[in-house]
mmCIF file with all atom_site columns, C-alpha atoms in Angstrom:
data_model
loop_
_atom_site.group_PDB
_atom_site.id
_atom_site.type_symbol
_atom_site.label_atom_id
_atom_site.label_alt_id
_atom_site.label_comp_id
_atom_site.label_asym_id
_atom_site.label_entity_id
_atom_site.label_seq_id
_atom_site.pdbx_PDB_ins_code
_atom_site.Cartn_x
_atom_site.Cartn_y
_atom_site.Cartn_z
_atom_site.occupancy
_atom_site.B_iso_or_equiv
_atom_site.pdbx_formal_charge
_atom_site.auth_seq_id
_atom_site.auth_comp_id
_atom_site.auth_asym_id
_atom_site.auth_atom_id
_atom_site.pdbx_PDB_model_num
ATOM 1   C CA . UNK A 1 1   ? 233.202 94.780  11.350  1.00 43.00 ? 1359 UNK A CA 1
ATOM 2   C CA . UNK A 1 2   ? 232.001 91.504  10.954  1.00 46.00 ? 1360 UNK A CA 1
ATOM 3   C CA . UNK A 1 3   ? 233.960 88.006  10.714  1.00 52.00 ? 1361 UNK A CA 1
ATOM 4   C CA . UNK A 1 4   ? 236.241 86.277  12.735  1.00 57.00 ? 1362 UNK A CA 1
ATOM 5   C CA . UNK A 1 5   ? 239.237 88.365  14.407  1.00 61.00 ? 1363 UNK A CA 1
ATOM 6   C CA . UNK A 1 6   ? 241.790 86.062  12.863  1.00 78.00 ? 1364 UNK A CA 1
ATOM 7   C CA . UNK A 1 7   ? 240.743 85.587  9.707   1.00 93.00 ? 1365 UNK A CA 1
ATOM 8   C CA . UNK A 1 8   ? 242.186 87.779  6.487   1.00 97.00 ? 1366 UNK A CA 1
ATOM 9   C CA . UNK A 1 9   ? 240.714 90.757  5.105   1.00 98.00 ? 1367 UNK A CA 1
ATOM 10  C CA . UNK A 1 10  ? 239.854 91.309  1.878   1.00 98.00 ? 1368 UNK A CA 1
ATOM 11  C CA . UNK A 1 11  ? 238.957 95.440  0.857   1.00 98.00 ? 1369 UNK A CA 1
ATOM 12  C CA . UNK A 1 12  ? 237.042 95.558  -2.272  1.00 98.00 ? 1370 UNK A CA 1
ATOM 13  C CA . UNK A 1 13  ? 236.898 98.561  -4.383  1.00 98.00 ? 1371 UNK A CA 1
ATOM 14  C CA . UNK A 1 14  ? 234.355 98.446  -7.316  1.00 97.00 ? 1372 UNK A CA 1
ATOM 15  C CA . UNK A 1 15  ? 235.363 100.616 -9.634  1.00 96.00 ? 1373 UNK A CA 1
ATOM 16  C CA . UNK A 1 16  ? 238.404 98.858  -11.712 1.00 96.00 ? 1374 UNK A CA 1
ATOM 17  C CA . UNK A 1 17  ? 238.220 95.722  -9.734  1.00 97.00 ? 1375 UNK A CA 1
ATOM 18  C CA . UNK A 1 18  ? 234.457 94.501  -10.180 1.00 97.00 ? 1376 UNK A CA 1
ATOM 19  C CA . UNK A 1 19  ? 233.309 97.103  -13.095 1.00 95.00 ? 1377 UNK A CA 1
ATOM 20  C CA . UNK A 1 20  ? 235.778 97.157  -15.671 1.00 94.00 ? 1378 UNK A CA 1
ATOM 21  C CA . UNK A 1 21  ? 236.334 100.432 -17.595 1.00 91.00 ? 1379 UNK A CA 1
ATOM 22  C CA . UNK A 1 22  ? 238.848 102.567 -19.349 1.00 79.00 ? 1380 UNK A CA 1
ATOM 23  C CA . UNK A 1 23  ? 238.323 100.262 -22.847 1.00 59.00 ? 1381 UNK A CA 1
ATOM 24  C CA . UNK A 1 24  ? 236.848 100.290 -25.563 1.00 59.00 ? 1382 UNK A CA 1
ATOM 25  C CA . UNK A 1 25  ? 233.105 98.946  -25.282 1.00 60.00 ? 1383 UNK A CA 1
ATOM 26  C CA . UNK A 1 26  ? 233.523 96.469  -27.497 1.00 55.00 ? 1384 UNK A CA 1
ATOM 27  C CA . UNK A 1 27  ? 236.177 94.371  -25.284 1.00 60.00 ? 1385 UNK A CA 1
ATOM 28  C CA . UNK A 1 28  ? 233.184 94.391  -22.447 1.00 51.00 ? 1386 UNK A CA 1
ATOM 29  C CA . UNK A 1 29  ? 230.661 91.433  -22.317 1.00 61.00 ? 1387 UNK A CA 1
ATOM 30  C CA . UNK A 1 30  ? 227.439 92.030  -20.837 1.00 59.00 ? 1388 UNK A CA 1
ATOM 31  C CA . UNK A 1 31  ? 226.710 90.120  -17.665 1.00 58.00 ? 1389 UNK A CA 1
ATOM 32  C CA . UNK A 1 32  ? 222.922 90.581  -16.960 1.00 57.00 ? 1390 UNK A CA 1
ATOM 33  C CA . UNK A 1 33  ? 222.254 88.460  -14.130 1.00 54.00 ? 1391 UNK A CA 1
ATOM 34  C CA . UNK A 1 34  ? 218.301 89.340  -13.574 1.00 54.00 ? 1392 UNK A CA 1
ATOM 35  C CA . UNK A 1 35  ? 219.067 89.875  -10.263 1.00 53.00 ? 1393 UNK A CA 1
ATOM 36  C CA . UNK A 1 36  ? 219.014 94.088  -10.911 1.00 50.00 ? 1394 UNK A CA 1
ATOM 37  C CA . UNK A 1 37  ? 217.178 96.302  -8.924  1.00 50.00 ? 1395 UNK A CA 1
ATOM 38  C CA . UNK A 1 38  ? 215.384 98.263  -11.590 1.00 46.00 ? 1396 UNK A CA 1
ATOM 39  C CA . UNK A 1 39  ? 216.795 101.951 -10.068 1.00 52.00 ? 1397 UNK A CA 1
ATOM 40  C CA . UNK A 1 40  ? 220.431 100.557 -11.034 1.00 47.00 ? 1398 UNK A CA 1
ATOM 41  C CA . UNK A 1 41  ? 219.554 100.586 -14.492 1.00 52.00 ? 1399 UNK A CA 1
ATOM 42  C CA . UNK A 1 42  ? 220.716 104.796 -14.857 1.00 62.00 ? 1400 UNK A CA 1
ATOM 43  C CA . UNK A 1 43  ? 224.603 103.026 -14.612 1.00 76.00 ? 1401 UNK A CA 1
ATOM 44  C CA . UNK A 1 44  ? 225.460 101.576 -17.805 1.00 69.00 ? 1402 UNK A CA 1
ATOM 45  C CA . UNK A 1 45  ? 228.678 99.847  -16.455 1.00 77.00 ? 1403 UNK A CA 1
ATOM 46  C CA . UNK A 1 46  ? 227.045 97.346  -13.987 1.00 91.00 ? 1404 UNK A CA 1
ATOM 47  C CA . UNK A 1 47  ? 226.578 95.445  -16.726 1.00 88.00 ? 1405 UNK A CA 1
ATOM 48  C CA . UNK A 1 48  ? 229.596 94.906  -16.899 1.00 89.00 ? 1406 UNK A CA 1
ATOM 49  C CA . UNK A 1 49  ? 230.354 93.019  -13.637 1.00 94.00 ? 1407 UNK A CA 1
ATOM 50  C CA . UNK A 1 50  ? 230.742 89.639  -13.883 1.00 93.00 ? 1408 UNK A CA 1
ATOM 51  C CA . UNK A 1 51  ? 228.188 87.824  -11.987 1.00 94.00 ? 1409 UNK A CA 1
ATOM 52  C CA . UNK A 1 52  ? 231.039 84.801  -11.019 1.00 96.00 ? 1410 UNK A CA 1
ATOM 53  C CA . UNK A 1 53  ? 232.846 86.959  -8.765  1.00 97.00 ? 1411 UNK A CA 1
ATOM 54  C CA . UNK A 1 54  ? 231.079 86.214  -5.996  1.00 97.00 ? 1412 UNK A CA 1
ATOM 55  C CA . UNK A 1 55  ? 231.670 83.011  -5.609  1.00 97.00 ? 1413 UNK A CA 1
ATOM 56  C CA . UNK A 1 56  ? 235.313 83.401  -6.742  1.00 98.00 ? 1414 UNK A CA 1
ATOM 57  C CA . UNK A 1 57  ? 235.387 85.813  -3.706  1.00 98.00 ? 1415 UNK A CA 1
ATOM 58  C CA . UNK A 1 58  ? 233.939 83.774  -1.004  1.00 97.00 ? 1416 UNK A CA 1
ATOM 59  C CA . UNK A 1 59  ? 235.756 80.992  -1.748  1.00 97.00 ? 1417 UNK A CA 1
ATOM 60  C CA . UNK A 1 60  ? 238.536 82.756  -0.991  1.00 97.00 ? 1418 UNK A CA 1
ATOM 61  C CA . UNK A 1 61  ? 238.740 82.326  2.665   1.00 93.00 ? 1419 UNK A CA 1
ATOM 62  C CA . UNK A 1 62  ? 238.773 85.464  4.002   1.00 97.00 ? 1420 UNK A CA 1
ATOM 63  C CA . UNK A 1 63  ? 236.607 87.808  5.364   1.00 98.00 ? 1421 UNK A CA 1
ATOM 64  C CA . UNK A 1 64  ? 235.438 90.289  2.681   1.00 98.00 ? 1422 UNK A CA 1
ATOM 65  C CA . UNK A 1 65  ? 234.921 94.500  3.249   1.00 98.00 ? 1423 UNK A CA 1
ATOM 66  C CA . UNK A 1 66  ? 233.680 96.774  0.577   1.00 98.00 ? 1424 UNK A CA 1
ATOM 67  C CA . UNK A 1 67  ? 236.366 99.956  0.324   1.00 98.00 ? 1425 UNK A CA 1
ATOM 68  C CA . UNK A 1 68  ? 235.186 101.714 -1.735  1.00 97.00 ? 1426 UNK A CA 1
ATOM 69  C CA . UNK A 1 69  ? 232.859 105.016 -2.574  1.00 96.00 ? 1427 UNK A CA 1
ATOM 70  C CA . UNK A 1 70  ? 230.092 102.915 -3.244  1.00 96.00 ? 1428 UNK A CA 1
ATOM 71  C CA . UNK A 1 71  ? 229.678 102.325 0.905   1.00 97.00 ? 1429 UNK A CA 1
ATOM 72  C CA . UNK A 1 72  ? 226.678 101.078 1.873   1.00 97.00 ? 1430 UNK A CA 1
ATOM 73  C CA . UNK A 1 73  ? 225.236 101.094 -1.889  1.00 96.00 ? 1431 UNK A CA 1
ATOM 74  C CA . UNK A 1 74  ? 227.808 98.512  -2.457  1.00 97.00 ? 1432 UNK A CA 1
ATOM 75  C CA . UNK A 1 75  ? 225.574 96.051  -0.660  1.00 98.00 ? 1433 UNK A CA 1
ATOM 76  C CA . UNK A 1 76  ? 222.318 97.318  -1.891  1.00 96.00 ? 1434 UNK A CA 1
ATOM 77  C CA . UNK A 1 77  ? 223.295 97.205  -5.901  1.00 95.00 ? 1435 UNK A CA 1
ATOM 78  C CA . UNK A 1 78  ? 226.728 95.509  -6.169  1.00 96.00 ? 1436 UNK A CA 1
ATOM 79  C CA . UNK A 1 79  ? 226.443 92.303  -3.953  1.00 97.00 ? 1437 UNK A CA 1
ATOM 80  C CA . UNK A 1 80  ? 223.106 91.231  -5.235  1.00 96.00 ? 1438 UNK A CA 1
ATOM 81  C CA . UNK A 1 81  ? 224.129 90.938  -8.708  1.00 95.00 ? 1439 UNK A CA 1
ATOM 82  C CA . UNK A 1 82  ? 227.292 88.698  -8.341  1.00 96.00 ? 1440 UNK A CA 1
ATOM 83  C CA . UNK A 1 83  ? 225.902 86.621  -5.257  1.00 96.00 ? 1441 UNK A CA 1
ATOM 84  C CA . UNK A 1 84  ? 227.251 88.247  -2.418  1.00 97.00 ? 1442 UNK A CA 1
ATOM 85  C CA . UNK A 1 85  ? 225.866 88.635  1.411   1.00 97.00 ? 1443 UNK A CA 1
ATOM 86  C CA . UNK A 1 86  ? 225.638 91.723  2.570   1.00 97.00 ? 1444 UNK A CA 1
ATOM 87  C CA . UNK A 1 87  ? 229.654 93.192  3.404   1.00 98.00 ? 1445 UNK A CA 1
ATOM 88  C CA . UNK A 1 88  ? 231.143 95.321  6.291   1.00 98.00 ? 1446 UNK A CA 1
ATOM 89  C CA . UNK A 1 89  ? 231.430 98.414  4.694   1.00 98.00 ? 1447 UNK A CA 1
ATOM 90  C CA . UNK A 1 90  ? 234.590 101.137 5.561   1.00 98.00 ? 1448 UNK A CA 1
ATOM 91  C CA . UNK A 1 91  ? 233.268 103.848 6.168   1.00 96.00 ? 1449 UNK A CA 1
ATOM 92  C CA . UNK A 1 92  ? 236.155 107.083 4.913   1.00 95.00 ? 1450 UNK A CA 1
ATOM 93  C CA . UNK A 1 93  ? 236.834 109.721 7.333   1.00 91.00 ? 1451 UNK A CA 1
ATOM 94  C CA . UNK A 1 94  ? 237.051 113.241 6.630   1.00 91.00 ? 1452 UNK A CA 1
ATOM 95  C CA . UNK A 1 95  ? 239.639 114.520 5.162   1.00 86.00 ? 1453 UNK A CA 1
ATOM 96  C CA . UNK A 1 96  ? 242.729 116.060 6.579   1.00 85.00 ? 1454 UNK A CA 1
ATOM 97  C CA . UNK A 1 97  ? 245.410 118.082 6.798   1.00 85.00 ? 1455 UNK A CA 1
ATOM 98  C CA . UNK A 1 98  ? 247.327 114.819 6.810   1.00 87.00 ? 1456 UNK A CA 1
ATOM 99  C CA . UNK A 1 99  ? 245.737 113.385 3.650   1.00 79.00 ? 1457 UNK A CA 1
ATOM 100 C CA . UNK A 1 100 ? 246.507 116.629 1.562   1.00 80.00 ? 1458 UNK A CA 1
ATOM 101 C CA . UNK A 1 101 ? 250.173 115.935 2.934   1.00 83.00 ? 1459 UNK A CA 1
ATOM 102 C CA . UNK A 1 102 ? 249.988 112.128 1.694   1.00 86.00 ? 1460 UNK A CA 1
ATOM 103 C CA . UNK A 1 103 ? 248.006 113.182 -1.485  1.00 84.00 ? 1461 UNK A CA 1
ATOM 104 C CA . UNK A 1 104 ? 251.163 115.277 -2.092  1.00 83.00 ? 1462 UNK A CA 1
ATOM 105 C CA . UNK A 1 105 ? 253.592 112.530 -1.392  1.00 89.00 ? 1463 UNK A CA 1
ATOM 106 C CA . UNK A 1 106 ? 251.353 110.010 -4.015  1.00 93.00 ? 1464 UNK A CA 1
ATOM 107 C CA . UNK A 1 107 ? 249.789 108.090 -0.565  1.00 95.00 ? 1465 UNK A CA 1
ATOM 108 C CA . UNK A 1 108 ? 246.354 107.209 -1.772  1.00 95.00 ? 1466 UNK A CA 1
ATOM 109 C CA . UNK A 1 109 ? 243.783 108.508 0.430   1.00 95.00 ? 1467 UNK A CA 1
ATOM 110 C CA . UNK A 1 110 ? 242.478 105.384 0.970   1.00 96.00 ? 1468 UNK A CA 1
ATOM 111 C CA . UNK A 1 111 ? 245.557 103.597 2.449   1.00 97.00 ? 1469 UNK A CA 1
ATOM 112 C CA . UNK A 1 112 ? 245.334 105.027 6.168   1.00 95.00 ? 1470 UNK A CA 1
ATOM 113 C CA . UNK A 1 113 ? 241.990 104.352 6.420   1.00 96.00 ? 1471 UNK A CA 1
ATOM 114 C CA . UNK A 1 114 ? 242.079 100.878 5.392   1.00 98.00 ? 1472 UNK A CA 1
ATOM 115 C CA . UNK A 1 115 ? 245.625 99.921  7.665   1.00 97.00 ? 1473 UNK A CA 1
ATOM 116 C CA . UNK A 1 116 ? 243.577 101.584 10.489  1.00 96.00 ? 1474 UNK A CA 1
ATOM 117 C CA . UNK A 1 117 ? 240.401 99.653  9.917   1.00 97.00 ? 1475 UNK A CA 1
ATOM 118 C CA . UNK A 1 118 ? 242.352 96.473  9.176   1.00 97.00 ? 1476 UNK A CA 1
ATOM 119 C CA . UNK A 1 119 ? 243.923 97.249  12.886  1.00 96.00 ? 1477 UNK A CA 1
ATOM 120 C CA . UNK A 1 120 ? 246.371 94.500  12.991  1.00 95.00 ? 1478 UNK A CA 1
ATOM 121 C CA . UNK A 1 121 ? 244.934 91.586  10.985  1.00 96.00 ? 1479 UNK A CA 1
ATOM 122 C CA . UNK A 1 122 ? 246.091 90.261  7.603   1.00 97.00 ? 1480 UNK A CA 1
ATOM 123 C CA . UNK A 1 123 ? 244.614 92.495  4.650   1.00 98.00 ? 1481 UNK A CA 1
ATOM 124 C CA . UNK A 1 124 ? 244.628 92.270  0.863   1.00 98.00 ? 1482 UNK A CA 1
ATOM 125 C CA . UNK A 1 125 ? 243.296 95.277  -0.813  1.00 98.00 ? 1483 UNK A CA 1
ATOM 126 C CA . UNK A 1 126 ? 242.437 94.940  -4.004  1.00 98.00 ? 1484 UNK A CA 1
ATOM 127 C CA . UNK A 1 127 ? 242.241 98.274  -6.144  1.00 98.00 ? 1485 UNK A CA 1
ATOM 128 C CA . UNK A 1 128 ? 243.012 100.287 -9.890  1.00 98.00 ? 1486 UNK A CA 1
ATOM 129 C CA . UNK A 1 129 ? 244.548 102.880 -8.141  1.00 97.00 ? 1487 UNK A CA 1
ATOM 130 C CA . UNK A 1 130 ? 247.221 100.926 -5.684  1.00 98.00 ? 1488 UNK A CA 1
ATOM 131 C CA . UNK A 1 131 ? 250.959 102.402 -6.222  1.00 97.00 ? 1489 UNK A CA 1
ATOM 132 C CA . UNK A 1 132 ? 254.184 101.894 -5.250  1.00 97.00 ? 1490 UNK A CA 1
ATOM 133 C CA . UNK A 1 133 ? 254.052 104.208 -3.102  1.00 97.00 ? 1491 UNK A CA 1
ATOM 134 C CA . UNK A 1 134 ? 251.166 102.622 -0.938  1.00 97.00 ? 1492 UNK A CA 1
ATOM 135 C CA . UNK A 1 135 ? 253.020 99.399  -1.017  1.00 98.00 ? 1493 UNK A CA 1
ATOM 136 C CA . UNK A 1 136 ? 255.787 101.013 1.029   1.00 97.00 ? 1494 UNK A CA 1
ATOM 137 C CA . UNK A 1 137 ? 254.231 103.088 3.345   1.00 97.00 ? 1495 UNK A CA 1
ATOM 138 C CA . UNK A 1 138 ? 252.258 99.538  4.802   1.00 98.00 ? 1496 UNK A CA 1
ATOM 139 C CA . UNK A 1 139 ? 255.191 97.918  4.469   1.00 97.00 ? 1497 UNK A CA 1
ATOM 140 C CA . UNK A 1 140 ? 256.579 100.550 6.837   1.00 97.00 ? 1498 UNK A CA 1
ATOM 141 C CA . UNK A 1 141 ? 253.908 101.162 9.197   1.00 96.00 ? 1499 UNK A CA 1
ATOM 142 C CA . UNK A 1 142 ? 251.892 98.228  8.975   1.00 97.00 ? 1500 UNK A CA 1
ATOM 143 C CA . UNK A 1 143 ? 253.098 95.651  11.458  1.00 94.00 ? 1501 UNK A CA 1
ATOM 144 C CA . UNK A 1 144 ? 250.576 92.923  9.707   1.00 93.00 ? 1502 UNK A CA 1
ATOM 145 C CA . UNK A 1 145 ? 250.633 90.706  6.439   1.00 97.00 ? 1503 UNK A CA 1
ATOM 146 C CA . UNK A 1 146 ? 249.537 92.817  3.736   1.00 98.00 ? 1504 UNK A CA 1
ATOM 147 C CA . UNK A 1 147 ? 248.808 92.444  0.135   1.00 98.00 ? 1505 UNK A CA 1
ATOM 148 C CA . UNK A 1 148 ? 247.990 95.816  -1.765  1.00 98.00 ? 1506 UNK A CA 1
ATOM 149 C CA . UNK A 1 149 ? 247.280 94.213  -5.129  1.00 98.00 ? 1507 UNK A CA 1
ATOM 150 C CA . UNK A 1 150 ? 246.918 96.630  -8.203  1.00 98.00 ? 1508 UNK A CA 1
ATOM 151 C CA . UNK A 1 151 ? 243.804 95.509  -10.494 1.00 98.00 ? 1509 UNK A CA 1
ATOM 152 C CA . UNK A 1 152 ? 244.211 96.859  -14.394 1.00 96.00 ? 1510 UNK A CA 1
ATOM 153 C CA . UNK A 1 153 ? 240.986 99.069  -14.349 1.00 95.00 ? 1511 UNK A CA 1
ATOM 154 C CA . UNK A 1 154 ? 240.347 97.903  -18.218 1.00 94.00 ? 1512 UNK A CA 1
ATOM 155 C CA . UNK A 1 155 ? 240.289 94.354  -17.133 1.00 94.00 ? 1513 UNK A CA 1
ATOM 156 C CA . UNK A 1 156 ? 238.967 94.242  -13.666 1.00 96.00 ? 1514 UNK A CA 1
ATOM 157 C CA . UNK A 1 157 ? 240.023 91.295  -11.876 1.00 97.00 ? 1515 UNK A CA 1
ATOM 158 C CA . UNK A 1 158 ? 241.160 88.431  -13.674 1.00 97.00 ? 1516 UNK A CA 1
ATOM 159 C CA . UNK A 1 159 ? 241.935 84.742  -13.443 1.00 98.00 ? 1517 UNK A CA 1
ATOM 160 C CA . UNK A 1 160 ? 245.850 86.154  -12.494 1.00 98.00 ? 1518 UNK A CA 1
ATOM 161 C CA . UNK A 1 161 ? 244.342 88.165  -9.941  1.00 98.00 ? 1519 UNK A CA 1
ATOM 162 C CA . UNK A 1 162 ? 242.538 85.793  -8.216  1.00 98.00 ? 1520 UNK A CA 1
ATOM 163 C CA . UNK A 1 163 ? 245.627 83.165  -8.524  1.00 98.00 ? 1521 UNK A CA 1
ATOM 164 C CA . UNK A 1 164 ? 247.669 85.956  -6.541  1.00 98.00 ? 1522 UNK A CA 1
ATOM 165 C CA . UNK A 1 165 ? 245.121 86.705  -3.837  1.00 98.00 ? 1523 UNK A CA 1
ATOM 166 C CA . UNK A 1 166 ? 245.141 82.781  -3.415  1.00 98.00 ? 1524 UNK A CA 1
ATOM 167 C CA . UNK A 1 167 ? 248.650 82.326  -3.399  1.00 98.00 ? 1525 UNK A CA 1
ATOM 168 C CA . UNK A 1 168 ? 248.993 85.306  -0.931  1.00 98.00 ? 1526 UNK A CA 1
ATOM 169 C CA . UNK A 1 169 ? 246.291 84.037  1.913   1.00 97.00 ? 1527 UNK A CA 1
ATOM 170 C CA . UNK A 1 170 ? 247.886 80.357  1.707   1.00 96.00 ? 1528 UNK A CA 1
ATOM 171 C CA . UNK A 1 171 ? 251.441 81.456  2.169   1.00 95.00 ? 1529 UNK A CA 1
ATOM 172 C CA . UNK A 1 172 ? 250.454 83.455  5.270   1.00 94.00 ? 1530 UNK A CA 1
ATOM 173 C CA . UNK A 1 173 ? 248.483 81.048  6.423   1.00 87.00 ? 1531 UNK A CA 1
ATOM 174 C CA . UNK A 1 174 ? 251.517 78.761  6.576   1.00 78.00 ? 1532 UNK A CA 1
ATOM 175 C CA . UNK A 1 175 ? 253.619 81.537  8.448   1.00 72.00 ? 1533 UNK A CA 1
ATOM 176 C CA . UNK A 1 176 ? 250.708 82.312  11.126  1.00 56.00 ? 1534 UNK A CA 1
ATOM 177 C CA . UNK A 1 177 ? 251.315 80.761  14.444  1.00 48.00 ? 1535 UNK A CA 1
ATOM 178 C CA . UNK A 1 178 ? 250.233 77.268  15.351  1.00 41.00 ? 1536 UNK A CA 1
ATOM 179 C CA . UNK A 1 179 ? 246.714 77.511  16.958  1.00 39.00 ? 1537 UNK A CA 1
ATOM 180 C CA . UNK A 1 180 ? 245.823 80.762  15.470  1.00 38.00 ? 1538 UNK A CA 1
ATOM 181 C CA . UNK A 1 181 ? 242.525 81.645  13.820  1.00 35.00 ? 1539 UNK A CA 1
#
């Protein structure tokens, strides 16, 4: 993990969030940034991303994690294209008897991973596949600030989105502790 100790989290997933899909094709610009590796070219959708997220995202201030099924290829064809340094990257455990339990219960399998990795320190996860369910399970085990923030997959993230994730990290910034990180 990388970043200061006191400083938010942000998980990024890709899919939803940063490539939009689910539309029609018609409601999709096309965001060629000339920054592509030419091996990315066999995924039609990248050119979907928007190359201004990066900077939207790292002027949030927060430190940023790829969560997502991408991993590490997340840095390698992702990050490149909208501006981004190279991201901590959570890396899923196997699966378990647990996680069949939660998948049965509607628990993403994602959402024990990330309060784990998170261990303590502010999060926002941003995600298509966030539910209600997720929300209170952190909200119950979590003893942190966190922010599970549901992206519409057809949209990806959005000036709304970004106005929430902003609102979110100020607000806890004015409930942290004086001379905390």
């Amino acid at each position: 993990m990388t970043g200061s100790a006191g400083r938010p989290l942000l998980f990024l997933d890709v899919d939803g969030p940063l490539i939009p899909f689910g539309g029609t094709p018609q409601q999709y610009a096309t965001c060629e940034t000339g920054t592509e590796p030419r091996e990315t070219s066999s995924n039609p959708f990248l050119c979907r991303i928007n190359p201004e997220h990066g900077s939207r995202l790292t002027a949030l201030r927060c430190d940023l994690a790829w969560a997502t099924t991408w991993m590490d290829d997340a840095n390698e064809i992702i990050a490149p294209r909208i501006g981004l340094p190279q991201l901590a990257v959570v890396i899923w455990p196997e699966p378990t008897d647990t996680d069949e339990q939660d998948e049965r219960n509607g628990l993403h399998w994602k959402t024990r991973a990330l309060v784990d990795w998170a261990a303590g320190r502010p999060f926002a996860w941003v995600d298509d596949e966030i539910t209600d369910t997720d929300r209170a399970w952190v909200s119950a085990h979590y003893p942190g600030h966190a922010l599970l923030h549901r992206v519409d997959a057809r949209q990806g993230l959005t000036d709304a989105d970004y106005a929430a994730l902003k609102a979110w990290l100020d607000r806890i910034r004015d409930t942290r502790p004086c001379g905390g990180a």
